[in-house]
XYZ file of C-alpha atoms in Angstrom:
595
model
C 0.000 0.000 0.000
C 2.624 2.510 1.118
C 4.299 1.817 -2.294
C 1.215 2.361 -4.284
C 0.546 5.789 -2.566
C 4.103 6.502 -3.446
C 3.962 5.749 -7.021
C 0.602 7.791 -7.062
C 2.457 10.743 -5.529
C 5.035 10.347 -7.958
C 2.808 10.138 -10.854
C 1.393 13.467 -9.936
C 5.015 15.341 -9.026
C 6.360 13.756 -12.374
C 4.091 15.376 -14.494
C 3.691 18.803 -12.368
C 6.909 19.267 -11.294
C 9.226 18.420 -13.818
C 7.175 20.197 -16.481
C 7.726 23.118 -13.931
C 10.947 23.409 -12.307
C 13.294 21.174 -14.962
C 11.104 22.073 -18.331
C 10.352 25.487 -17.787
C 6.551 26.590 -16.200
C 6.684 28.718 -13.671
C 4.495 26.451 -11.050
C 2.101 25.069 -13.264
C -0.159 27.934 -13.828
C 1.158 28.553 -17.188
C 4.088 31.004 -17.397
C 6.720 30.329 -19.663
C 9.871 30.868 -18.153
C 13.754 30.282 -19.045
C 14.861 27.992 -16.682
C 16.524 24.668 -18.040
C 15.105 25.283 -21.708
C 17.663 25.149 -24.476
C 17.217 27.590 -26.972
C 15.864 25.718 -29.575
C 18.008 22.509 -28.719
C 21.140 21.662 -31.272
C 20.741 24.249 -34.806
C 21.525 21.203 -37.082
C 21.527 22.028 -40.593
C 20.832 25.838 -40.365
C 21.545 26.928 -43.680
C 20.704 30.016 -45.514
C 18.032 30.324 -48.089
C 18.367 30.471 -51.835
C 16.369 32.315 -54.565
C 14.354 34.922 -53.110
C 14.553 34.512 -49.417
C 17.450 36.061 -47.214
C 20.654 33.700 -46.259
C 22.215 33.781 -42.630
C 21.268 36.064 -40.302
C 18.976 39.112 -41.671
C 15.964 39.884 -43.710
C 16.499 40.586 -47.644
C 13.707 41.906 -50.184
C 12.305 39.327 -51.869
C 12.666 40.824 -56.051
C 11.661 44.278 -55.467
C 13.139 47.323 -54.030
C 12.669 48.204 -50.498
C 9.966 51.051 -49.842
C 10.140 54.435 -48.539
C 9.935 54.184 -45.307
C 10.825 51.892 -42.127
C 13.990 51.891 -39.985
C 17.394 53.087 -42.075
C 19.884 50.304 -42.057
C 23.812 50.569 -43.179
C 24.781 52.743 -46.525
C 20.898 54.393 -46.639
C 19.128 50.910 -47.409
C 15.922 50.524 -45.479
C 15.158 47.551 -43.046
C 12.646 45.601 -43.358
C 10.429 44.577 -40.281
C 9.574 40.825 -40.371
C 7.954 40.833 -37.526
C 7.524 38.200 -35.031
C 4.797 35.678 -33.998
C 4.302 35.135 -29.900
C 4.642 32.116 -28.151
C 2.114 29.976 -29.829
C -0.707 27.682 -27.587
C -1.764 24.405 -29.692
C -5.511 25.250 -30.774
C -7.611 22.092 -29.684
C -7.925 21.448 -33.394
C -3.788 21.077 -33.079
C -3.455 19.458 -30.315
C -5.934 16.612 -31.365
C -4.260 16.417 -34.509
C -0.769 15.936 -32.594
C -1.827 13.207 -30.447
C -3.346 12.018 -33.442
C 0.171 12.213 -35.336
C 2.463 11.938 -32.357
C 1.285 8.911 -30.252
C -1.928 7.664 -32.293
C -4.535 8.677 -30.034
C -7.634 9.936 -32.210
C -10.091 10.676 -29.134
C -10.571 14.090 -30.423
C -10.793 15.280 -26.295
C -9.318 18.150 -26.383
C -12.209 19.561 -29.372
C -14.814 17.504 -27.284
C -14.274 18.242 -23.661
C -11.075 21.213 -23.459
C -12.218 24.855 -22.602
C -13.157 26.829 -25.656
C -10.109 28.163 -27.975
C -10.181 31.893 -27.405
C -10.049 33.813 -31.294
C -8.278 36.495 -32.588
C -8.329 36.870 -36.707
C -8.368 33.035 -36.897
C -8.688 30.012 -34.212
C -4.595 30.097 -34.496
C -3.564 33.713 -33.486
C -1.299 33.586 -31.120
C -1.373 37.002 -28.855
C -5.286 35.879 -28.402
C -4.199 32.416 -26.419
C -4.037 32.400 -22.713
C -3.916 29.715 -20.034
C -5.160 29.075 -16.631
C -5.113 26.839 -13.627
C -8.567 24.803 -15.443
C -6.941 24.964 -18.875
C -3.626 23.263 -17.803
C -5.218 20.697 -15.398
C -7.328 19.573 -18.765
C -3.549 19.423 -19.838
C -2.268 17.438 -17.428
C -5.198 15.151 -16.382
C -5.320 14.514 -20.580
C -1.431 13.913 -20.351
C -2.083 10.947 -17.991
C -5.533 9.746 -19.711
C -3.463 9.421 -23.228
C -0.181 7.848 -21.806
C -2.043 5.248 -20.250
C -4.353 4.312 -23.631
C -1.293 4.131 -25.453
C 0.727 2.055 -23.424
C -2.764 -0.230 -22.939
C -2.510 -0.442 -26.789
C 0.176 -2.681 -28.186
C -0.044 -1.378 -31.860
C 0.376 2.290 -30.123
C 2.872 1.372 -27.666
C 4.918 -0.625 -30.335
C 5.813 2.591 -32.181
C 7.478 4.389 -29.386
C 9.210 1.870 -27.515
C 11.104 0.767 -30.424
C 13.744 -0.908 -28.549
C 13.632 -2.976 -24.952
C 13.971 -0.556 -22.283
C 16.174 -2.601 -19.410
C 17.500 -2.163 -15.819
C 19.081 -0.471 -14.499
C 17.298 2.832 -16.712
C 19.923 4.909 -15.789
C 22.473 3.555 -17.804
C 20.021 1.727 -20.352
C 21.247 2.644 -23.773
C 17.801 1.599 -24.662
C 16.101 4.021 -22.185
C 17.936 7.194 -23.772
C 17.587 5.944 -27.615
C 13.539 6.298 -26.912
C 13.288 9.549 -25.050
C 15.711 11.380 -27.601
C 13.694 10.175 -30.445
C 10.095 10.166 -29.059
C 10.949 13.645 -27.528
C 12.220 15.211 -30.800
C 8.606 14.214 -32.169
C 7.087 15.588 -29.550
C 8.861 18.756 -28.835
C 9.400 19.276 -32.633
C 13.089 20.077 -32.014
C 15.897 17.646 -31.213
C 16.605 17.399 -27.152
C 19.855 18.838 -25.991
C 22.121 16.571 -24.077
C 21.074 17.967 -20.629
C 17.204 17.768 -21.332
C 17.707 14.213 -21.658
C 19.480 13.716 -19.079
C 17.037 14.923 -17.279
C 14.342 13.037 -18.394
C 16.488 9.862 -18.683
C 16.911 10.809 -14.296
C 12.678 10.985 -14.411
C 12.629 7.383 -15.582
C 15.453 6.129 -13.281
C 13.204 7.866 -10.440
C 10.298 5.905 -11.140
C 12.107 2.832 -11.975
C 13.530 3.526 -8.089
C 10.048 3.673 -6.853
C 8.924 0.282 -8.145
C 8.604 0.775 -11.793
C 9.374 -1.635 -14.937
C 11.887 0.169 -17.145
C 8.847 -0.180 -19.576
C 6.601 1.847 -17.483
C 9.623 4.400 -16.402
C 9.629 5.294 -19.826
C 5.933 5.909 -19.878
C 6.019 8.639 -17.228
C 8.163 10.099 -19.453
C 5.863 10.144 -22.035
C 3.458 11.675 -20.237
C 5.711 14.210 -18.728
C 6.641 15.341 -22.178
C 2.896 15.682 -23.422
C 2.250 18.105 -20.417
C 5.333 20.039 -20.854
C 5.193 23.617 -22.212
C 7.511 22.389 -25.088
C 4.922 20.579 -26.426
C 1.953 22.548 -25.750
C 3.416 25.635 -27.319
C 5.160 26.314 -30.324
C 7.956 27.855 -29.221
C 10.306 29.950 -31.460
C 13.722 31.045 -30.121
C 15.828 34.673 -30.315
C 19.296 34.342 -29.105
C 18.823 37.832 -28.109
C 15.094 38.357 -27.278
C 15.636 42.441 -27.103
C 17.089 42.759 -30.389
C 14.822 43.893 -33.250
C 17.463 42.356 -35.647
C 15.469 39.872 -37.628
C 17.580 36.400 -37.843
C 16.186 33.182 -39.738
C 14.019 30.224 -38.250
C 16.066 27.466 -37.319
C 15.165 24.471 -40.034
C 12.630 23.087 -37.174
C 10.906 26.110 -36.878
C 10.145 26.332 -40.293
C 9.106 23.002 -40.471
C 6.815 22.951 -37.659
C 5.717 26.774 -39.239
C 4.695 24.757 -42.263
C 3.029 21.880 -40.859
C 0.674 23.878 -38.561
C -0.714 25.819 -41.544
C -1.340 22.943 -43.717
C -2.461 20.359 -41.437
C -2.613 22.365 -37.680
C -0.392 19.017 -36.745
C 2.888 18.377 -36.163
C 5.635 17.778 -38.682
C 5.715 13.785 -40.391
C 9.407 12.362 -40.858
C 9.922 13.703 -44.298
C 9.526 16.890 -42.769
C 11.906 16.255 -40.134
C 14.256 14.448 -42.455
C 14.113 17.700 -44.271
C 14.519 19.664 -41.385
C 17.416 17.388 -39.527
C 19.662 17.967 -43.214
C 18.568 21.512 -43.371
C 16.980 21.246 -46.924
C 14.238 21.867 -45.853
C 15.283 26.296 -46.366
C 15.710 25.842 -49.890
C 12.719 27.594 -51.788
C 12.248 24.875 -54.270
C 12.207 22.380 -51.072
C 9.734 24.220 -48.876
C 7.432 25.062 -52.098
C 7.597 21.079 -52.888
C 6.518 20.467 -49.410
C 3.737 23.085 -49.530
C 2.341 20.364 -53.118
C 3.180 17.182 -50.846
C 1.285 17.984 -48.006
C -1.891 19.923 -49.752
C -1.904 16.335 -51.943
C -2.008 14.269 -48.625
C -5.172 13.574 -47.077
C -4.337 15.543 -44.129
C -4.095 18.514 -46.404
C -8.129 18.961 -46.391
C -7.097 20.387 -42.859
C -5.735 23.387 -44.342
C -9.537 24.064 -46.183
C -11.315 22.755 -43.342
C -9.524 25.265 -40.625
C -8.859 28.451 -43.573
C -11.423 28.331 -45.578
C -14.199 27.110 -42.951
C -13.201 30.113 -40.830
C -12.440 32.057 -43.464
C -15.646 31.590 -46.122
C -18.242 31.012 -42.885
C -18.142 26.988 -43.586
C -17.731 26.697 -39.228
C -20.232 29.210 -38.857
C -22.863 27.018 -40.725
C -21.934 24.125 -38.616
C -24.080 26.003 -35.460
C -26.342 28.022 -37.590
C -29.775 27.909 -36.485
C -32.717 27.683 -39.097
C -36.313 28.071 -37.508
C -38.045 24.674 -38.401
C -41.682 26.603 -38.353
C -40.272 28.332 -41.035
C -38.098 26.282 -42.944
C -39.334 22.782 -42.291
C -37.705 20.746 -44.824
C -34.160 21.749 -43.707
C -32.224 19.374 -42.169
C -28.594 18.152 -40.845
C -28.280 16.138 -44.451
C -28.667 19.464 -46.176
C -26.716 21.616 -43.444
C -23.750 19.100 -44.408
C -24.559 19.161 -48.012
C -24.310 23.194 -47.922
C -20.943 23.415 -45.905
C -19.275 20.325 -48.209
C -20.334 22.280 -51.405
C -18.540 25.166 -49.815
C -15.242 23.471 -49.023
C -15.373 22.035 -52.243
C -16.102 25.047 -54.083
C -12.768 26.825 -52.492
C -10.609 24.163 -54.003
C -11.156 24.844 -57.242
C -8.937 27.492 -56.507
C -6.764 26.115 -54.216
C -6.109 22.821 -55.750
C -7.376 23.170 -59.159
C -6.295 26.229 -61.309
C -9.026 28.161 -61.114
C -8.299 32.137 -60.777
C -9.445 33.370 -57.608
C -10.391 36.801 -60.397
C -13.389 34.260 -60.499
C -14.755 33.412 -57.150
C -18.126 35.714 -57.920
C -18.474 34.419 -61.138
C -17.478 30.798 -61.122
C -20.622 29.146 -62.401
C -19.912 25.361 -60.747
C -21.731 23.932 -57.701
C -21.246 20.335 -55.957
C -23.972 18.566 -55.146
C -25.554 14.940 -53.972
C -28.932 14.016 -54.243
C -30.486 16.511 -50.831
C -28.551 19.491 -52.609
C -29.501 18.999 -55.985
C -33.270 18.356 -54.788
C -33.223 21.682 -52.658
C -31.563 23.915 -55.673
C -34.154 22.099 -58.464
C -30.813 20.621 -60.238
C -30.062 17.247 -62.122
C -27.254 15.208 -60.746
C -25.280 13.526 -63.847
C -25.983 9.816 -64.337
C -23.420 7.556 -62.215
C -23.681 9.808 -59.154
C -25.242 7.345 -56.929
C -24.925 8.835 -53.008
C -21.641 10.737 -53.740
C -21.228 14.526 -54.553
C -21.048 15.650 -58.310
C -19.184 18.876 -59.733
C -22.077 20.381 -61.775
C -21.784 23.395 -64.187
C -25.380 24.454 -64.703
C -25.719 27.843 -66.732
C -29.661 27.763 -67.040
C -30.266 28.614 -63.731
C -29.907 32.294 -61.618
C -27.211 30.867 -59.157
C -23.354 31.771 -60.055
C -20.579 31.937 -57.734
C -19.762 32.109 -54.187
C -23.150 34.484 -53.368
C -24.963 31.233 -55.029
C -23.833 28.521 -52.762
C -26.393 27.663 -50.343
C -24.036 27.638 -46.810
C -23.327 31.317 -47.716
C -26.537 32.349 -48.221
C -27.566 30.569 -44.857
C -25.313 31.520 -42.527
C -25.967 35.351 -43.526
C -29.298 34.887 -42.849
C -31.741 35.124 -39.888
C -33.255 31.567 -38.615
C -36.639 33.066 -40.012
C -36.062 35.091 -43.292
C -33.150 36.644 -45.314
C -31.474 39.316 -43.536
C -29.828 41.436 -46.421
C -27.897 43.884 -44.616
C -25.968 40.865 -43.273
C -25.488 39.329 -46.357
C -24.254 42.353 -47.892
C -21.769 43.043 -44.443
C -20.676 40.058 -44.729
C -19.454 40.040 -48.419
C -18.090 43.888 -47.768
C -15.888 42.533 -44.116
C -14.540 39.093 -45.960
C -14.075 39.381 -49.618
C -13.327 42.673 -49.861
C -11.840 43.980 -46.394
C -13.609 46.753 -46.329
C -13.900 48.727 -43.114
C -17.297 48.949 -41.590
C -18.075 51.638 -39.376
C -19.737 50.424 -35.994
C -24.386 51.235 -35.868
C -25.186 53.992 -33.955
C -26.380 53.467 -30.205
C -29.842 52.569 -29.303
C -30.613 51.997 -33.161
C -34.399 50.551 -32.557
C -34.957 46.465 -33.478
C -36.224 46.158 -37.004
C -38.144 42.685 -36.064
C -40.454 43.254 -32.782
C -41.610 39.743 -33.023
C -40.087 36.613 -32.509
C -38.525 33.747 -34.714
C -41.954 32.028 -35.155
C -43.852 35.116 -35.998
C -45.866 34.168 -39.287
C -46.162 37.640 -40.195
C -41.769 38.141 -40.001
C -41.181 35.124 -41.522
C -43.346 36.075 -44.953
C -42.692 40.133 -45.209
C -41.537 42.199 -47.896
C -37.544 42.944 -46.529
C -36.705 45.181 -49.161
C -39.782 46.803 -48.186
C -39.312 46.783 -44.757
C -35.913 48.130 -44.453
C -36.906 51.134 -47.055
C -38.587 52.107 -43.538
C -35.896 51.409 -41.504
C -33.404 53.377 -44.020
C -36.200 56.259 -43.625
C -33.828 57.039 -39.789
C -31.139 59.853 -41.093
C -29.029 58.120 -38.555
C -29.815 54.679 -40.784
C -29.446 55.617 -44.019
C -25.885 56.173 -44.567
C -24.646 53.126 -43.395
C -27.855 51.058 -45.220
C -26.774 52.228 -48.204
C -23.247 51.075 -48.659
C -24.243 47.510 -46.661
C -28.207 46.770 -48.146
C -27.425 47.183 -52.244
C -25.021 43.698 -52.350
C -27.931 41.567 -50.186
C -31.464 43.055 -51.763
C -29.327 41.925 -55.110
C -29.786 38.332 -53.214
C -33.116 38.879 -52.389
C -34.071 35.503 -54.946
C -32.764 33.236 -52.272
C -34.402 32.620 -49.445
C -32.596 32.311 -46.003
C -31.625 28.342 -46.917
C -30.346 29.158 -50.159
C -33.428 28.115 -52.285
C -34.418 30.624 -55.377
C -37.915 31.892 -55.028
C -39.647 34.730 -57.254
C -42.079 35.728 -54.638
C -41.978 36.564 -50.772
C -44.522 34.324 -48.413
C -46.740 37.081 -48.329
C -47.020 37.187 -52.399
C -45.292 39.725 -53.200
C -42.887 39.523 -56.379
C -39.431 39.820 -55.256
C -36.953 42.909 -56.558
C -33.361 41.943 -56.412
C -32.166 45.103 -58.495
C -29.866 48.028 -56.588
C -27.098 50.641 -56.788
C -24.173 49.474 -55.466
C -22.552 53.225 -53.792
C -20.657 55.790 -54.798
C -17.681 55.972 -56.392
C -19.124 53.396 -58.585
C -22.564 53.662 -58.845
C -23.263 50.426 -60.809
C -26.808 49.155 -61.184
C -28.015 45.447 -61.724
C -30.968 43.836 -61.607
C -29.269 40.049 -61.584
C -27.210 38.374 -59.128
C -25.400 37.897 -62.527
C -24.990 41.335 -63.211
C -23.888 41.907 -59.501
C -21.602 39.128 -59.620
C -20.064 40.578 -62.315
C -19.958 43.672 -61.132
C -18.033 42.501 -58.050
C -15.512 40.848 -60.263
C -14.169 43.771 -62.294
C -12.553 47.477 -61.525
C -11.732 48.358 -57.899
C -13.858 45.311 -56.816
C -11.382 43.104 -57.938
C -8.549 44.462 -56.661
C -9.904 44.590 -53.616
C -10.919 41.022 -53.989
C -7.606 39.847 -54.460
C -5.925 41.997 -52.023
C -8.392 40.791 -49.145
C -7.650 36.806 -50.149
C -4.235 37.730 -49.904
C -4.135 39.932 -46.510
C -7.028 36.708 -45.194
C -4.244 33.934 -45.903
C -1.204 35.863 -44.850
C -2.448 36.756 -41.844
C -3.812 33.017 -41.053
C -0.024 31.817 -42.152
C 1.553 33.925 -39.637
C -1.142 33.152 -36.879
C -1.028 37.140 -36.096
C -2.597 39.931 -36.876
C -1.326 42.418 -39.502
C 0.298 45.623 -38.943
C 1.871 48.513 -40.737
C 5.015 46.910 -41.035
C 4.063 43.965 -43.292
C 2.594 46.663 -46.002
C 6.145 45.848 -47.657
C 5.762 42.361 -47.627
C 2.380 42.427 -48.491
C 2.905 44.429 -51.354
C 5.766 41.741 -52.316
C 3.609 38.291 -52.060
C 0.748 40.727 -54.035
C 3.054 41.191 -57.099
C 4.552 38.429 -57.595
C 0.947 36.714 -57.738
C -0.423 38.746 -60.183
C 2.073 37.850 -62.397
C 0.675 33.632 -61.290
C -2.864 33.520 -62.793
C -4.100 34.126 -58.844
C -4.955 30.498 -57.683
C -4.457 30.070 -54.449
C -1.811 27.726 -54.355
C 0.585 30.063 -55.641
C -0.422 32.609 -53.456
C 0.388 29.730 -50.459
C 3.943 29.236 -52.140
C 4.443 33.244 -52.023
C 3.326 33.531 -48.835
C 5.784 30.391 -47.151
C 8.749 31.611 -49.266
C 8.372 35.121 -48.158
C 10.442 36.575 -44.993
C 7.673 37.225 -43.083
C 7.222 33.640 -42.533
C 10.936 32.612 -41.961
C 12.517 35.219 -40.666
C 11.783 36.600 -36.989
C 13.072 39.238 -34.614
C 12.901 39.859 -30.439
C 10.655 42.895 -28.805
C 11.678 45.238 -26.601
């Protein structure tokens, strides 16, 4: 008994304490401190860059001149500001998918059960994480929960004790082969000679307190998957005051890189890559950026972009009112947000110009879809999802596809305002300025209110414009959603309103421009030429940077910006060259300290 209670206390002090004191929490509240953390562990293979990226130890432009402006550097040139991204919690999406890649657990727990991610510009910005005494015990307790399934698995346990761990652990070459290999995987760097030493002592403690050498090694395990090391990604400056910019080591990159394709962990060909230090070269890390979108894992990068992105996540929890729309279901809420997902790879992984993504006249659809937007599937499709090209009907684009025009909409009826926000905020970045205070509710009713579910909206925010306070602000947001007006808030085209009267989707878009339609064609069209465009393709670009570097932008990317714009225009603007521009550029391999 006494030595069970021991081994219990040990347990507990194993994972607390040496993720504390020897692997650098504070306590274990969360604080990332220096004490016994190498910085970065061994540099192996940290070679420069070639082609358009900088070599050694400081920022370069990437083909064009540096801009007016910035911080004046030796002989008159300016400096470029790379920037830097803060210590960076997993996500639960990550750390699912790192268990999942790491030790083969595919629970899902931390998505299921953890706290909430807090959310900055995306689920992965960093300065928006935070942690706390409930948040690390889910940590911990999960540490314990997932080293114990793992070792209970054979398959699992197989694939990190690849060797037979013997007594006594302390000198077991065994013992030390295991924890320097398992704990490069799992702290995405290689271990320095004193961190396993230490963790080689952990084992040898256990093993002292009545342990197998089998089971030493699997309080290591679970020491490592509650250490800060693996819970953050960490990035190191040798001199963290020093607003000199100096490259990621070849790790760094690679974990960079493997978070924003598949918010997991680097595979071996990635650490292979990383260990040799090819893994800087441009034509390397652009290959990489092809392998990994071509794996299945790659859907990741759609799934966590895109569906935060393009509102796919949004339409996961968006409620329809069943008294209004009663033959919606979860079939055609999954239908709506596959289309969706699919629709944005057509310019991701297909060719297609992003130029297009108003105009693109393709949906995907199975048999609830194709029922719900009147379509044909082609013969052959059986249960499975068809790419269909259908020109005969009023639905084109993006503003056609059914998630879209669901999400923007109330549970009861289409909310145009929204719809035309939305499209304003996330395809063309423009800046909306806040309603006035106290601006009265447009619907008094509620969501099963007969008469709010069948009025005229264009009608009924004419009134509502009518406010002086309104009207400004109505203006520039109601043209781009009365234009959608034909689809009804599940996406299905109607000609008529439930209370009979004949729908008008015609409108001014505002000044400058002016332009008048009376299509969603027309407006779609609209959207995709002149100033629209530009903006179009300057917002994908400023949406995907900014979800690369998992920070916000500031003033001092404008340079870069401008850079990773150029160079695309000159690419037919898919998005997969826009990817490539946006991993080769210095931004994301280059970093700097803060005073």
């Amino acid at each position: 008994m006494r030595a069970n209670t021991k081994l219990h206390t040990f347990r507990s002090l194993a994972l607390c304490g040496l993720a504390a004191a020897s692997l650098g929490f504070a306590a274990c509240n969360g604080d990332i401190g220096e004490g016994g953390m190498s910085p970065g562990g061994p540099s192996s293979g940290n070679g420069g860059t070639t082609g358009g990226g900088a070599t050694g130890g400081g920022p370069v432009s990437t083909g064009n001149p540096p801009p007016v402006g910035g911080n004046t550097g030796a002989g008159g040139t300016v400096a470029l500001d790379s920037g830097r991204v803060s210590i960076d919690r997993l996500n639960n999406l990550e750390y699912d998918n790192t268990m999942r890649d790491l030790v083969g657990f595919t629970g899902n727990l931390a998505q299921s059960t953890f706290q909430p991610d807090e959310k900055g510009d995306f689920d992965n910005t960093a300065d928006a994480f935070t942690i706390n005494d409930a948040r690390y015990e889910q940590y911990f307790n999960t540490a314990d929960t997932i080293g114990e399934a793992v070792f209970a698995d054979a398959t699992l346990k197989a694939k990190i004790l690849t060797c037979a761990p013997a007594a006594p652990v302390s000198t077991d070459a065994c013992t030390r082969t295991i924890i320097t290999n398992f704990g490069l995987k799992a702290w995405r760097r290689p271990l320095a000679t004193a961190e396993v030493d230490r963790l080689v002592t952990l084992a040898n403690e256990a093993a002292t307190l009545g342990e197998t050498p089998e089971n030493s090694i699997k309080h290591v395990v679970k020491t490592l998957l509650a250490s800060p090391q693996f819970l953050y990604r960490i990035e190191y400056d040798s001199n963290p005051a020093s607003l000199t910019a100096h490259s990621l080591t070849p790790y760094e990159l690679a974990t960079r890189l493997s978070y924003l394709i598949w918010s997991s962990m680097p595979d071996d060909t990635l650490f292979q890559l990383a260990g040799s230090g090819q893994i800087v070269n441009d034509t390397n890390l652009t290959g990489q950026v092809d392998r990994m979108l071509a794996d299945a894992k790659g859907a990741t990068f759609t799934s966590s972009f895109a569906g935060q992105w393009l509102g796919a996540r949004d339409m996961q929890s968006h409620q329809v009112e069943p008294t209004a729309f009663p033959k919606f279901d979860d079939a055609l809420r999954a239908a709506m947000i596959t289309e969706e997902l699919d629709y944005f790879n057509e310019f991701l992984i297909g060719s297609q110009s992003f130029q297009k993504f108003f105009t693109y006249d393709v949906n995907f659809i199975n048999t609830r879809l194709a029922t719900h937007y009147g379509m044909t599937l082609p013969p052959g499709t059986g249960t499975g999802t068809a790419k269909v090209n259908n020109t005969a009907d009023t639905r084109v684009g993006f503003m056609g596809l059914g998630s879209f025009l669901t999400f923007t909409s109330f549970s009861y009826r289409t909310a145009p305002t929204l719809r035309g926000k939305w499209v304003l905020l996330n395809l063309l970045c423009q800046t909306i300025p806040n309603p006035p205070a106290n601006v009265p509710k447009l619907d008094a009713g509620g969501a099963t209110d007969p008469g709010l579910q069948s009025q005229n909206v264009r009608v009924r925010l004419a009134a509502h414009r009518a406010a002086a306070d309104c009207a400004t602000c109505h203006a520039t947001l109601d043209p781009i959603g009365l234009g959608l007006e034909n689809f009804d808030a599940i996406g299905a085209y109607r000609t008529k309103y439930e209370n009979g009267d004949t729908i008008d989707s015609s409108g001014v878009l505002p000044p400058p421009g002016n332009e008048t339609f009376s299509t969603v064609a027309q407006l779609a069209n609209i959207l995709s030429a002149g100033t629209h465009l530009q903006q179009l393709t300057d917002c994908a670009s400023e949406k995907m940077m900014t979800y690369a570097l998992a920070r916000s932008l500031t003033d001092a990317d404008d340079p870069y910006l401008t850079q990773i714009r150029t160079t695309w225009a000159g690419q037919g603007y898919s998005l997969r060259p826009l990817l490539k521009d946006i991993v080769l550029n210095d931004t994301f391999r280059f970093r700097r300290g803060e005073m």
